[in-house]
Coordinates of C-alpha atoms and ligand atoms in Angstrom, one line a residue:
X1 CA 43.2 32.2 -64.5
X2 CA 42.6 28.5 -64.1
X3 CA 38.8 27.6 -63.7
X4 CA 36.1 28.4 -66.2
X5 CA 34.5 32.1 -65.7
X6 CA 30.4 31.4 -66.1
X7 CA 30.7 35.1 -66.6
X8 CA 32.9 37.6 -67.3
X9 CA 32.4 38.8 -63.2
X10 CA 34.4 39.6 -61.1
X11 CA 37.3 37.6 -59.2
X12 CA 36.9 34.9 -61.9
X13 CA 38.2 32.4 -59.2
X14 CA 41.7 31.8 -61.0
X15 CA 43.4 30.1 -58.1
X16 CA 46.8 32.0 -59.1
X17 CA 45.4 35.4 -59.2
X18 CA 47.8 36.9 -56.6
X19 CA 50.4 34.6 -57.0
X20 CA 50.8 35.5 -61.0
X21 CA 50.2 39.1 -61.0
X22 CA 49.4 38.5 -64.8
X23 CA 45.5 39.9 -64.8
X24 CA 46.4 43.1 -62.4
X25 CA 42.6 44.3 -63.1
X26 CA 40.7 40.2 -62.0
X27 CA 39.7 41.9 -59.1
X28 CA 37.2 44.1 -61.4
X29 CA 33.9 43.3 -63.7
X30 CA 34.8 43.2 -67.1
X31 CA 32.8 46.5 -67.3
X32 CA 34.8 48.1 -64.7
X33 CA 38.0 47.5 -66.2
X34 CA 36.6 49.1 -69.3
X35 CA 36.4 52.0 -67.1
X36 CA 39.2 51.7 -65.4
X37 CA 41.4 51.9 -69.0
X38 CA 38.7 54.7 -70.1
X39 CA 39.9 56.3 -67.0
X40 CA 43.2 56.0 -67.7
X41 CA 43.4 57.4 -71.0
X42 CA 41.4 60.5 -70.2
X43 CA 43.8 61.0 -67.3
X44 CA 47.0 61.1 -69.9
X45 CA 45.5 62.0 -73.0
X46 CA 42.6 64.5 -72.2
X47 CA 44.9 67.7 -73.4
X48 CA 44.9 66.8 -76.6
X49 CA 41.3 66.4 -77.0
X50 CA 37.8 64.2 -76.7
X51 CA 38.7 60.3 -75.9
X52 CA 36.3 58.3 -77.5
X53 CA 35.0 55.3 -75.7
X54 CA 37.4 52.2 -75.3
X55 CA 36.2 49.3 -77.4
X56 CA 36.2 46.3 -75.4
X57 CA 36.0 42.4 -76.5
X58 CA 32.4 40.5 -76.7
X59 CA 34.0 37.8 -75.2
X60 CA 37.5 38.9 -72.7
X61 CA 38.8 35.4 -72.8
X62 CA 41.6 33.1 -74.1
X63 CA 42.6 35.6 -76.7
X64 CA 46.1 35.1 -76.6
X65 CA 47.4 33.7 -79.8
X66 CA 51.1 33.3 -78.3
X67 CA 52.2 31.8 -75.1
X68 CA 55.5 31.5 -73.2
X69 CA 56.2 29.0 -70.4
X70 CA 59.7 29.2 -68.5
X71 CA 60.6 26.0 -67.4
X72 CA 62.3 25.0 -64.0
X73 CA 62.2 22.5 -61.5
X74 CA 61.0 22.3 -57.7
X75 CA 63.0 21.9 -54.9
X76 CA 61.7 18.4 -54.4
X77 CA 62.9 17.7 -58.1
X78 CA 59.2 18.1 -59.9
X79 CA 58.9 19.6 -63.2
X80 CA 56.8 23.1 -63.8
X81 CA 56.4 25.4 -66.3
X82 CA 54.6 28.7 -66.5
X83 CA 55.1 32.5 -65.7
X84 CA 57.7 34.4 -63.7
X85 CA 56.1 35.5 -60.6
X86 CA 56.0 39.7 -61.0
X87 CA 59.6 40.7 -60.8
X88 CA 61.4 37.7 -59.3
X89 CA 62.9 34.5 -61.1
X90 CA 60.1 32.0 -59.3
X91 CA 58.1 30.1 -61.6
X92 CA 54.2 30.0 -61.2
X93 CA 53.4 26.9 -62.6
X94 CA 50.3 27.4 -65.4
X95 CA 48.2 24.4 -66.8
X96 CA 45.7 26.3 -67.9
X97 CA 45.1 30.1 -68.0
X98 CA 41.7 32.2 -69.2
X99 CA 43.5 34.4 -71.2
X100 CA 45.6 32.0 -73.4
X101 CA 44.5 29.7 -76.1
X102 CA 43.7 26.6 -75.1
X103 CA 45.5 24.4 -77.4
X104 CA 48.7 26.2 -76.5
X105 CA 48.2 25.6 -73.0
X106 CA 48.0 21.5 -73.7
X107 CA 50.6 21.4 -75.7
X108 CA 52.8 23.2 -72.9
X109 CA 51.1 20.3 -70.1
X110 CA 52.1 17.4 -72.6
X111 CA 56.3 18.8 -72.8
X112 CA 56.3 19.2 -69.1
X113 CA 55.5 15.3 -69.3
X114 CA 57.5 14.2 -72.2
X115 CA 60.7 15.7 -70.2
X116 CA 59.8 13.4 -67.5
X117 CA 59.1 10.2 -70.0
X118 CA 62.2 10.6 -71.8
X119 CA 64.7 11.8 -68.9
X120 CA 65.3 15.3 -70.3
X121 CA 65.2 18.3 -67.7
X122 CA 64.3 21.8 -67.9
X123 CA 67.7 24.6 -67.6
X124 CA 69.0 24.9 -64.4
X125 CA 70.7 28.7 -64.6
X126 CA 73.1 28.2 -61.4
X127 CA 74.7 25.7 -62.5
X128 CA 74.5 25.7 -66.4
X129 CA 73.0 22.1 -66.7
X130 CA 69.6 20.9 -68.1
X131 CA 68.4 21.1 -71.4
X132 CA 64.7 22.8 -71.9
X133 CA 64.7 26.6 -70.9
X134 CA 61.3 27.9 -72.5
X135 CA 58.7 26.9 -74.3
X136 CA 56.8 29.3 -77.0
X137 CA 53.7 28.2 -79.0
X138 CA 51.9 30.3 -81.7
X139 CA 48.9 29.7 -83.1
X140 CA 46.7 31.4 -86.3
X141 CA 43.4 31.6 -84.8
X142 CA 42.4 31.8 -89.0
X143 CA 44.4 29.2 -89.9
X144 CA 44.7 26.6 -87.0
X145 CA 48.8 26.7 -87.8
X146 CA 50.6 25.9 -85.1
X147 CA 53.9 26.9 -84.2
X148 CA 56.1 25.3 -80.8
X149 CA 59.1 26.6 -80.5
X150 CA 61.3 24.3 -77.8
X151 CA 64.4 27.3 -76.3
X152 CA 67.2 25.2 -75.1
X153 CA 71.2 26.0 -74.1
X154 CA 72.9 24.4 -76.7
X155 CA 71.6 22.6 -79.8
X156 CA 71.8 19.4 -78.6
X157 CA 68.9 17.7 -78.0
X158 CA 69.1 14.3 -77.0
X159 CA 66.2 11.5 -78.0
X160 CA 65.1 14.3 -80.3
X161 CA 63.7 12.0 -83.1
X162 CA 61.9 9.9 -80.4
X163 CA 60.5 12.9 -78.8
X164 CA 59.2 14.6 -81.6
X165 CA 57.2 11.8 -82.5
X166 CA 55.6 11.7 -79.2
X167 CA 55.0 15.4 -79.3
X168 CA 53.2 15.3 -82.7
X169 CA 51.7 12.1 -82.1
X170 CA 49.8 13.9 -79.7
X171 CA 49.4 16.4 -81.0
X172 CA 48.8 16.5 -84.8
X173 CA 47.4 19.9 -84.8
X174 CA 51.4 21.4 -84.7
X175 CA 52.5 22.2 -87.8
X176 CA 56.0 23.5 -87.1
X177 CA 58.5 22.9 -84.6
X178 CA 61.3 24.8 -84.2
X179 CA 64.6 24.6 -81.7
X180 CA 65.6 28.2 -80.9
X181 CA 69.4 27.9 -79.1
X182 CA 69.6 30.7 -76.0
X183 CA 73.0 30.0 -73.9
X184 CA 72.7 34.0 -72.4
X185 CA 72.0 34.9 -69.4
X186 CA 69.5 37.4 -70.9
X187 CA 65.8 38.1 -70.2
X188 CA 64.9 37.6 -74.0
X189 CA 63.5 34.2 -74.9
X190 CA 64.5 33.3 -78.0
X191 CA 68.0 32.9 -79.5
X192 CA 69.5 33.9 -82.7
X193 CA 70.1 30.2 -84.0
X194 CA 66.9 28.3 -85.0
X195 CA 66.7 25.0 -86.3
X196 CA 63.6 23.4 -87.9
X197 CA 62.2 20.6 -86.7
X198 CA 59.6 19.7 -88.5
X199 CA 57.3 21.5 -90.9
X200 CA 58.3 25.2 -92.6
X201 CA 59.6 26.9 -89.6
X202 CA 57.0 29.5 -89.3
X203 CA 52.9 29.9 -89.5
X204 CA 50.5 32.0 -91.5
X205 CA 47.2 33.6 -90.4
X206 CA 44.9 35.4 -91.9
X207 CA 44.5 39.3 -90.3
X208 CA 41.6 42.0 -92.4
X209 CA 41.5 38.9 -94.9
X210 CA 44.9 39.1 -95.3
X211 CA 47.5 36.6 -95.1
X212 CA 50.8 37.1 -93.0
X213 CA 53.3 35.3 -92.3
X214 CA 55.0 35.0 -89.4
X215 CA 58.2 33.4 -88.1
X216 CA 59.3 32.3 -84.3
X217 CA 61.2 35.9 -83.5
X218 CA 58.6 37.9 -85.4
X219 CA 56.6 40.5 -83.4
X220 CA 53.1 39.7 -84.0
X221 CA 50.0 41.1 -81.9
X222 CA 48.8 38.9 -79.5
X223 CA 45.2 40.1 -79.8
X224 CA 44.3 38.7 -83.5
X225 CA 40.3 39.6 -82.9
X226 CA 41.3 43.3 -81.2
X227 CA 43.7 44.1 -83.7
X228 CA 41.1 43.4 -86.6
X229 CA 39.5 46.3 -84.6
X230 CA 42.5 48.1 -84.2
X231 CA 43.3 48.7 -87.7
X232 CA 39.9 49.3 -88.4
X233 CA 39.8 52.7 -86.7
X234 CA 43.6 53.4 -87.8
X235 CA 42.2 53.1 -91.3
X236 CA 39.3 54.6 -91.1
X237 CA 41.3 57.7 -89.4
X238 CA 44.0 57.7 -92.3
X239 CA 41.2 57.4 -94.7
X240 CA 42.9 56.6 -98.0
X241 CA 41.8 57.6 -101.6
X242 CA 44.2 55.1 -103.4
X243 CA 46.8 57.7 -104.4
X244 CA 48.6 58.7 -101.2
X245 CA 51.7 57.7 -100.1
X246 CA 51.9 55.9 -97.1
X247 CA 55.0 54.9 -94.3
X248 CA 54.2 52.3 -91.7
X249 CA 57.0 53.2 -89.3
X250 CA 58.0 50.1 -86.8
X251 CA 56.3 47.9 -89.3
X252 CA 56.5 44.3 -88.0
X253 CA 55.3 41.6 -90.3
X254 CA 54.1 44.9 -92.2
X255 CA 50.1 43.6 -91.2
X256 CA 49.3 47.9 -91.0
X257 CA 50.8 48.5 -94.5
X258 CA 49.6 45.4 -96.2
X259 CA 46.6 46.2 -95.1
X260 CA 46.5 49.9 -96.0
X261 CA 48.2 49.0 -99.1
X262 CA 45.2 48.1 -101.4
X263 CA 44.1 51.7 -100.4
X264 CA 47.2 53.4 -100.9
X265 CA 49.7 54.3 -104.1
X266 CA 52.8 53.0 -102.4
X267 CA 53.7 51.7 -98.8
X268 CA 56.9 52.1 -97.0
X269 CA 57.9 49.8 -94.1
X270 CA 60.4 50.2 -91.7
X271 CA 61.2 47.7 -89.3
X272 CA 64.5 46.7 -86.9
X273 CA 64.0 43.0 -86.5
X274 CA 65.3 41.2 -89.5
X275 CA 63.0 39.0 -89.6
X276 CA 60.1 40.6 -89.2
X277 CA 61.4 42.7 -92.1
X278 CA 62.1 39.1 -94.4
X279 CA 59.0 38.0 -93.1
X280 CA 57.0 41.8 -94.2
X281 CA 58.6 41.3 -97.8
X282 CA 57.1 38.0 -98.5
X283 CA 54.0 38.5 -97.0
X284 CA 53.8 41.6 -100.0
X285 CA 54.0 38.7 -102.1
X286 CA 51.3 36.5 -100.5
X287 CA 49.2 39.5 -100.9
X288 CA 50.3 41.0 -103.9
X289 CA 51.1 44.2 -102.9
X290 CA 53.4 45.0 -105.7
X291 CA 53.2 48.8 -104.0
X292 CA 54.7 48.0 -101.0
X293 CA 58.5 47.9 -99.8
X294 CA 60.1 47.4 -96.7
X295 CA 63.2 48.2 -94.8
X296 CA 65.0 46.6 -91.9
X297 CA 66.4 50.1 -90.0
X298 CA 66.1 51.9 -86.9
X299 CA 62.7 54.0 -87.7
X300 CA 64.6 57.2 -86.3
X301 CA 67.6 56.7 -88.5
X302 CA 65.5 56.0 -91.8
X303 CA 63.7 58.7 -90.9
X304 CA 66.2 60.8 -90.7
X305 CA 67.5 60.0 -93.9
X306 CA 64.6 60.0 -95.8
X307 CA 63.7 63.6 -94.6
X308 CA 67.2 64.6 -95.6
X309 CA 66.5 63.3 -98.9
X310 CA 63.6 65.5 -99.6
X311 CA 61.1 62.6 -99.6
X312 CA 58.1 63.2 -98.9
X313 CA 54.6 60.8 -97.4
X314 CA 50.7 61.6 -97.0
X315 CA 50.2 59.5 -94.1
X316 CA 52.4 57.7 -91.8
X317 CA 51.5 55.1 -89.0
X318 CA 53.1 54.3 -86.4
X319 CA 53.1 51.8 -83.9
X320 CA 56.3 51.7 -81.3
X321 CA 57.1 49.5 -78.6
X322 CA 56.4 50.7 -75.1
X323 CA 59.3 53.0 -75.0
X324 CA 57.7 55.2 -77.9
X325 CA 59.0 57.1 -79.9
X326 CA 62.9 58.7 -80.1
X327 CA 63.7 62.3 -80.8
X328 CA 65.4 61.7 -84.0
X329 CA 62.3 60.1 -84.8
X330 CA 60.0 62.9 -84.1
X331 CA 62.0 65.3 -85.5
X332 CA 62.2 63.4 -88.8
X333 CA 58.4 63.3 -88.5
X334 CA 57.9 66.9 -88.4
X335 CA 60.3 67.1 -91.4
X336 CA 58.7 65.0 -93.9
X337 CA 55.4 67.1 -92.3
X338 CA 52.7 64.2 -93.2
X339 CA 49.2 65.8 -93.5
X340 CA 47.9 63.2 -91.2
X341 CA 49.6 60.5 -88.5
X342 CA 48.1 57.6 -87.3
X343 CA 49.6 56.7 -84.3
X344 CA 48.9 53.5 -82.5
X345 CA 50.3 52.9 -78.8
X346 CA 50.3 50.6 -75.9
X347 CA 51.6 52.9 -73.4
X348 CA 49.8 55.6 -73.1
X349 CA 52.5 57.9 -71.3
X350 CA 55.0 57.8 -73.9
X351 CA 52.0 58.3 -75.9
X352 CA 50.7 62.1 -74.6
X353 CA 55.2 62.9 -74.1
X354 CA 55.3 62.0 -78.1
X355 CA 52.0 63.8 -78.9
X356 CA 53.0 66.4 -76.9
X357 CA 56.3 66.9 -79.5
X358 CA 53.8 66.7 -82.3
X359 CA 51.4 69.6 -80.8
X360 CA 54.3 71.9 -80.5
X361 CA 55.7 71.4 -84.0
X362 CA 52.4 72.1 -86.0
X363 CA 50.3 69.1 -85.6
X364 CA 46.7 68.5 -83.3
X365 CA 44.6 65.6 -82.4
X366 CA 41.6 65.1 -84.3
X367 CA 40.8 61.5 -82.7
X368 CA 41.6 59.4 -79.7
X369 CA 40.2 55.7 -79.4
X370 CA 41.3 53.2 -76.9
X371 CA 40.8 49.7 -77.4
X372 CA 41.1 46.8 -75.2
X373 CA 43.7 44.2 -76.4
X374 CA 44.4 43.0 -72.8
X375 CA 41.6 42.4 -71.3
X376 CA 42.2 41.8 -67.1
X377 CA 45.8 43.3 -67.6
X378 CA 46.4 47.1 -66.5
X379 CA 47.3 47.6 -70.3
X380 CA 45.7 49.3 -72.7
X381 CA 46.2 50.2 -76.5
X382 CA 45.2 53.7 -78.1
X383 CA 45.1 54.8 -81.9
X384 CA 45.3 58.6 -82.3
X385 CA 44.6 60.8 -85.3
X386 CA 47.2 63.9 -85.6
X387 CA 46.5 66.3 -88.8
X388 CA 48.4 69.2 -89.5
X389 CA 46.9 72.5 -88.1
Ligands
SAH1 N1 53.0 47.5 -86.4 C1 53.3 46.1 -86.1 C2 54.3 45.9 -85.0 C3 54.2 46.8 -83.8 S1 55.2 46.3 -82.4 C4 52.0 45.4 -85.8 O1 51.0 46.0 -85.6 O2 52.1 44.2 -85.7 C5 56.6 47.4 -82.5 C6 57.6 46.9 -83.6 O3 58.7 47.9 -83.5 C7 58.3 45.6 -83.3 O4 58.2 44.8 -84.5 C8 59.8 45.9 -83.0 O5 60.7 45.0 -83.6 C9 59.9 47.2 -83.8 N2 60.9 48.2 -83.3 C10 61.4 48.4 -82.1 N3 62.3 49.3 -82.0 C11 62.4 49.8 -83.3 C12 63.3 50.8 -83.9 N4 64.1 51.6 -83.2 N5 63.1 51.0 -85.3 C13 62.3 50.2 -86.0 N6 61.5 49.3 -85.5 C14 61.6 49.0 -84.1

């Protein structure tokens, strides 16, 4: 979306509404996408119980804490940056969209130009020349940090030192910059090797008056004022007396276990990114959770092992990636037999196949509650209460 909304209507007049295919649901009222979602998780969820009505934002706009801009050029040589139309490899060119934060959106406007002022061009993927590839920027909508992360080919960056000084001069508000070196052809953006910049290489915010935080290839929600909301009903389902023992399975920057932690006896995190993990362990630190530990594993595999060992936990929560769940996981689940499970999902499909293993091995639904992180996207985010029967 490009123009100011005087309401959150409908068709909020973003002139790249078809061209973007980012907010499937514009065409929609704000209230009827509420419905739409509500709609949506009856249709896949209604077998396991009563689904509680979708929480939706106050105000549905630039919520987005992170954004990515691809960079490429035009066939007449002009520089753009922006989204990938819907499953091709053409770049819309964004300056400004309704969902994203608004500084992040500048910043991304003010690279486009620096290439230009000091000769540098974005990645050309034919023929393997050009320098800038993506550009990711972060910010804590607590803290006002501000993260840019600048993907390029190689780690050469030529005129850095005379760059960066433009960049921040214009920008003071960027606390961290970070050069993330990608030479695959791959669709992730960010490579393994990072070099900082400037400033500490990553940013903190502040989540349930907590602090996290979080570096470039963390996985961090993108919904800070939703999530707040989030774990609000995933705690108030796992409702903790202080002595229970608690896993937080797919853990991230470990925000749901830090968070449960001051409520629990001890917290176990399992995560698969690395950092995420280094980042989970510190932030037990910043918060002193001296109860908490985490793990960097595949869930299913620490899972496994940990029911094999005879451990035992009260409550777990978990929170996978689209993909849900694996069967190793599932069956380690039903193993270590948790009196209650919170699980949190933003596919809803995966969701009702992995509830559906639960139901069959001993466990039903007590709660269902969608919320809306996405607002004018088709997705939508569901926390579910499972308790053995
Ligand atoms: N609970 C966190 C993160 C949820 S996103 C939060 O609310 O912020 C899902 C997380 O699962 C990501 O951090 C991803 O890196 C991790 N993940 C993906 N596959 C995994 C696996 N097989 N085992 C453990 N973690 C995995």
């Amino acid at each position: 979306m490009q123009t100011q909304p005087k309401k959150a209507g409908r068709g909020n007049g973003c002139p790249l509404y078809k061209k973007c295919g980012g907010c499937q649901l514009q065409n929609m009222t704000y209230a009827e996408q509420l419905s739409f979602k509500q709609a949506k998780c009856i249709r896949h969820l209604k077998r396991f119980g009563h689904v509680e009505e979708i929480l939706g934002m106050a105000e549905p706009f630039r919520y987005r804490n992170k954004v990515q801009a691809a960079f490429g050029t035009t066939r007449g040589g002009k520089i753009i940056s922006g989204v990938y139309q819907s499953s091709s490899h053409n770049i819309v060119c964004v300056d400004n969209c309704m969902l994203e934060d608004e500084t992040a959106d500048r910043i991304i406007v003010t690279i486009r130009a620096l290439l230009q002022k000091h000769r540098l061009r974005p990645f050309d993927e034919d023929r393997g020349t050009g320098f800038l590839r993506h550009v990711l920027v972060r910010r804590g909508f607590q803290t006002n940090e501000v993260m840019v992360v600048l993907v390029t080919p190689t780690a050469l960056f030529p005129g850095k030192k005379e760059f960066l000084k433009d960049l921040l001069t214009l920008h003071p508000e960027i606390t961290t910059v970070i050069q993330s070196v990608n030479g695959a052809k791959t669709s992730l953006v960010l490579g393994r090797q990072e070099l900082v910049l400037f400033g500490k290489g990553y940013i903190e915010d502040i989540l349930c008056g907590r602090r996290f935080r979080i570096s470039a290839r963390s996985f961090y929600q993108i919904n800070p004022v939703q999530t707040e909301v989030l774990y609000g009903k995933a705690m108030e389902f796992a409702a903790l007396t202080g002595k229970e023992t608690v896993l937080d399975a797919y853990c991230g920057i470990g925000t749901i276990g830090l968070v449960a932690a001051e409520r629990a006896g001890q917290v176990v995190g399992v995560e698969l990114n690395a950092d995420a993990v280094r980042d989970a362990k510190i932030n037990a630190k910043l918060n002193n959770a001296g109860n908490a530990r985490f793990y960097c594993a595949d869930a299913g595999r620490f899972m496994t092992e940990a029911a094999q060992a005879g451990e035992r936990a009260d409550v777990v929560f978990m929170d996978p990636p689209r993909a849900g769940s694996d069967l190793p996981f599932l069956r380690a689940l039903v193993t270590l037999a948790p009196k209650k499970i919170v699980y949190i999902s933003c596919n809803v499909e995966t969701q009702a196949r992995d509830l559906g293993f639960l139901c069959k091995h001993g466990y039903r639904v007590g709660r269902i509650q969608p919320v809306d992180m996405f607002p004018h996207t088709g997705h939508v985010e569901t926390v579910c209460l499972l308790t053995h029967s």
